[in-house]
Short mmCIF file of C-alpha atoms in Angstrom, two decimals:
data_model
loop_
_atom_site.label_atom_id
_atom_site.label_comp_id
_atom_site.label_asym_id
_atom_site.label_seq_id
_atom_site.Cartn_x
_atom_site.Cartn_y
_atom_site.Cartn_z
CA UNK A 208 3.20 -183.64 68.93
CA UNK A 209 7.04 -183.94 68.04
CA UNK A 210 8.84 -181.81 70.55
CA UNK A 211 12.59 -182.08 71.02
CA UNK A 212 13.99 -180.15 73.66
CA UNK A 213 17.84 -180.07 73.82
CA UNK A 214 20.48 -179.89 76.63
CA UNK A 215 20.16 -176.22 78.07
CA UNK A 216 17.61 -175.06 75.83
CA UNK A 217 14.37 -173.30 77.16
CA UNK A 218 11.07 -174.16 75.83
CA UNK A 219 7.48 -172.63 76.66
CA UNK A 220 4.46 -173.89 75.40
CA UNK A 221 2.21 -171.54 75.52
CA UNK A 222 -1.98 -171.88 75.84
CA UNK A 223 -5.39 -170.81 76.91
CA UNK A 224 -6.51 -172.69 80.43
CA UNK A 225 -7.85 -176.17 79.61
CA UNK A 226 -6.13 -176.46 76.46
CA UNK A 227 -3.67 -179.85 77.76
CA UNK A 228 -0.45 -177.70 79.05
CA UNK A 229 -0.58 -179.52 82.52
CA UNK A 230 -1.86 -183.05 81.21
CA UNK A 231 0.99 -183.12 78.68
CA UNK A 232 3.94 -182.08 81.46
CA UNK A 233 1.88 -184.56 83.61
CA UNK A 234 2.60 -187.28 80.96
CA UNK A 235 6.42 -186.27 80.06
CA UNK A 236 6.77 -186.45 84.06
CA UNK A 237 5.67 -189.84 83.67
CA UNK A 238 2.50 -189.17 86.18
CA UNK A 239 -0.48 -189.64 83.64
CA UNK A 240 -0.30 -192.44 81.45
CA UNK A 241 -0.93 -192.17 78.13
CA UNK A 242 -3.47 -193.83 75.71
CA UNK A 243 -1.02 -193.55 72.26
CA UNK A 244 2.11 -192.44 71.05
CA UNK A 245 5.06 -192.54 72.75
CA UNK A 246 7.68 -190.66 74.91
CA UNK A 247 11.23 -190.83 74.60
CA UNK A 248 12.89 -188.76 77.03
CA UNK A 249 14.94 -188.73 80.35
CA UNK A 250 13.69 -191.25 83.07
CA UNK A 251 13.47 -188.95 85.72
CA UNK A 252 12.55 -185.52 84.89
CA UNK A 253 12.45 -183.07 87.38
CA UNK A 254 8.58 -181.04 87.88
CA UNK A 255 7.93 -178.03 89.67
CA UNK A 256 4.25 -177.19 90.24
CA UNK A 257 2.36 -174.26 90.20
CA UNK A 258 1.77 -175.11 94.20
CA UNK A 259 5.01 -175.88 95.68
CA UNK A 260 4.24 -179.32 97.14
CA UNK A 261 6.72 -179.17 100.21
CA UNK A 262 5.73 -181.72 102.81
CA UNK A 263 4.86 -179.37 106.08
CA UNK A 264 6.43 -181.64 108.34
CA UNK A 265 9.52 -181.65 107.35
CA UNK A 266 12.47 -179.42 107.56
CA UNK A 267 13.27 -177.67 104.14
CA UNK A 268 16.45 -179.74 103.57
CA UNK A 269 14.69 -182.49 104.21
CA UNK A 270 12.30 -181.59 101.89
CA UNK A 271 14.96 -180.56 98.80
CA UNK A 272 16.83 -183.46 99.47
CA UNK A 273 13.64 -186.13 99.26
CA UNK A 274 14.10 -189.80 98.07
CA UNK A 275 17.92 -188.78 98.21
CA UNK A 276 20.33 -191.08 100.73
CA UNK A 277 20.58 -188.76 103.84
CA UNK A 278 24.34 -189.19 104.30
CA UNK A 279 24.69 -187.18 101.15
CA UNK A 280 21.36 -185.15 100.66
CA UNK A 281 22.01 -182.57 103.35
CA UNK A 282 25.38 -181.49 101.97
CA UNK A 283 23.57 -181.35 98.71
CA UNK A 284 20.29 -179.76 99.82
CA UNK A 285 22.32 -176.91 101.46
CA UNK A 286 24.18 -176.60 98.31
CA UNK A 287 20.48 -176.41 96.57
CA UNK A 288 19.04 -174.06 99.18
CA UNK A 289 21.89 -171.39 98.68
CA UNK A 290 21.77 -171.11 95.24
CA UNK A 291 18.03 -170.04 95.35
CA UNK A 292 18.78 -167.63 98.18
CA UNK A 293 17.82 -169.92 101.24
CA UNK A 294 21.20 -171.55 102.56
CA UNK A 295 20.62 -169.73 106.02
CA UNK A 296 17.21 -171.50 106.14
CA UNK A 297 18.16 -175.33 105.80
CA UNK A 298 16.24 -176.47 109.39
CA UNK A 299 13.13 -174.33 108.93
CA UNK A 300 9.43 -175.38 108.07
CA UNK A 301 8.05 -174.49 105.04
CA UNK A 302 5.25 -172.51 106.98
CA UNK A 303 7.48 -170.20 107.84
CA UNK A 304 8.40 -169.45 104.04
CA UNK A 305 6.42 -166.62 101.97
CA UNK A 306 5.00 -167.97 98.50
CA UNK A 307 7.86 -167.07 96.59
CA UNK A 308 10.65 -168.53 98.91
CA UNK A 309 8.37 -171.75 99.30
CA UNK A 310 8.57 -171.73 95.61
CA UNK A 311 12.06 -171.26 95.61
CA UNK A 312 12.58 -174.71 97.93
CA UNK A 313 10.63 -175.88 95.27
CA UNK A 314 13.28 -175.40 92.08
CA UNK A 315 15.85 -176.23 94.65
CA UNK A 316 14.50 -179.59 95.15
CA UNK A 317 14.20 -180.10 91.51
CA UNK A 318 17.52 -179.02 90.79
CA UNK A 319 19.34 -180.95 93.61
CA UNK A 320 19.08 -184.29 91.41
CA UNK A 321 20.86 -182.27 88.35
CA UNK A 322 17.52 -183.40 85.87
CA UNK A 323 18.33 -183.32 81.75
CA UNK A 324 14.76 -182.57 81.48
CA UNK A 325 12.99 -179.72 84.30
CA UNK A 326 9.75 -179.29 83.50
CA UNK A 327 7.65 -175.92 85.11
CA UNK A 328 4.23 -176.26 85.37
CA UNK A 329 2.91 -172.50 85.87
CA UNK A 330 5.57 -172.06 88.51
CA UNK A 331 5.35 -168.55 88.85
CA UNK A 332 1.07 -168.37 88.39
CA UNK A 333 0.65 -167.55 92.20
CA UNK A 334 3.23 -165.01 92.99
CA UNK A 335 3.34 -161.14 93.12
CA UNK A 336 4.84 -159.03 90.36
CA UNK A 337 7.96 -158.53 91.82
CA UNK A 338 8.56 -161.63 93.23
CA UNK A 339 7.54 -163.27 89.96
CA UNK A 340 10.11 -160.73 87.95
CA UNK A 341 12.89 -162.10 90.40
CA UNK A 342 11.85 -165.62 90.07
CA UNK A 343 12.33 -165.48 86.17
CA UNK A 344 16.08 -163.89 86.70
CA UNK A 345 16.74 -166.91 89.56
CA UNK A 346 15.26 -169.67 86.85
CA UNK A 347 17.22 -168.47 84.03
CA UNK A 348 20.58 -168.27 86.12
CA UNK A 349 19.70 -171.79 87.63
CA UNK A 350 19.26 -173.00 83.73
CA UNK A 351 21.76 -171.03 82.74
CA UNK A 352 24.39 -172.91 85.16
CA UNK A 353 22.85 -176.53 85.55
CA UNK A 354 22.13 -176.77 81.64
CA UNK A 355 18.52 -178.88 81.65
CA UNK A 356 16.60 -178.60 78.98
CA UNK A 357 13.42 -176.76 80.28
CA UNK A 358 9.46 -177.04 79.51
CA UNK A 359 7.55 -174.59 80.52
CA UNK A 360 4.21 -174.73 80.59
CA UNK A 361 2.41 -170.98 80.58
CA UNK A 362 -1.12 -168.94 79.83
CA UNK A 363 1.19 -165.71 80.05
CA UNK A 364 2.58 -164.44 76.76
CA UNK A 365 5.15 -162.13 78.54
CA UNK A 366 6.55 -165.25 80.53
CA UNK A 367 6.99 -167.06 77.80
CA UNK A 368 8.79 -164.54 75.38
CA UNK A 369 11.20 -163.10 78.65
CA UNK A 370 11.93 -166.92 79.49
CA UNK A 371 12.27 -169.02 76.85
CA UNK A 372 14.63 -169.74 73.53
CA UNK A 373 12.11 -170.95 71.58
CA UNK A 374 8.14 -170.32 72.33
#
């Protein structure tokens, strides 16, 4: 594979379950080693799972602002927070979050280190219709405005075409 994936541009890869979607993200994220090849790429690329990964005992500014020096993150994490629609909800626990705003903590946390490379593995797989629908407009604003080039990994054809520059 030869994939280049320029500053602000949106890329889905698109694929039946099973096919490598997740092990190749995985590997770009610098989680799975590989056994060839090679990757050149941004150190630290941001991920956002399909599950949303927020650590339950911790407040959601604690959780967007994670690995980040705490004199700084919370100013930053609240920055994070309100542009996916949560600034009110800094001190709250992610069990008090629906799917979609969990989700949303999610991107926020990715975002809040300003990535070159975000990479979205199936992000929107467990959410509603409509909740999904609003996700995509919040993603492509977010890209839109912090310019990362974006990998999307996806099963769904629609996602993929509404999303993404180049499929």
């Amino acid at each position: 594979l030869d994939l280049r994936i320029a500053r602000g541009e949106f890329v889905a890869l698109l694929g039946e379950s099973g096919c490598g979607k997740t092990t190749l993200l995985r590997a770009l994220a610098g989680l799975d080693a590989i056994d060839g090849g090679r990757i050149d790429g941004p150190r630290q690329p941001a991920v956002v799972f399909q599950e949303h990964r927020l650590l339950p005992w911790d407040s959601l500014w604690r959780n967007v602002s994670l690995g980040l020096d705490e004199a700084t993150g919370k100013a930053l994490a609240q920055a994070a927070l309100a542009e996916v629609g949560l600034g009110d909800r800094l001190d709250d626990w992610p069990r008090n979050l629906s799917g979609g705003q969990a989700q949303r903590v999610a991107l926020a946390r990715a975002l809040v280190r300003e990535p070159r490379l975000l990479l979205l593995d199936e992000p929107f797989a467990a959410l509603d219709a409509l909740t999904r629908i609003r996700m995509h407009g919040l993603v492509k604003e977010l890209v839109r405005r912090h310019r990362p080039g974006v990998l999307l990994v996806t099963h769904d054809v629609d996602e993929a075409v509404a999303l993404a520059d180049r499929v």
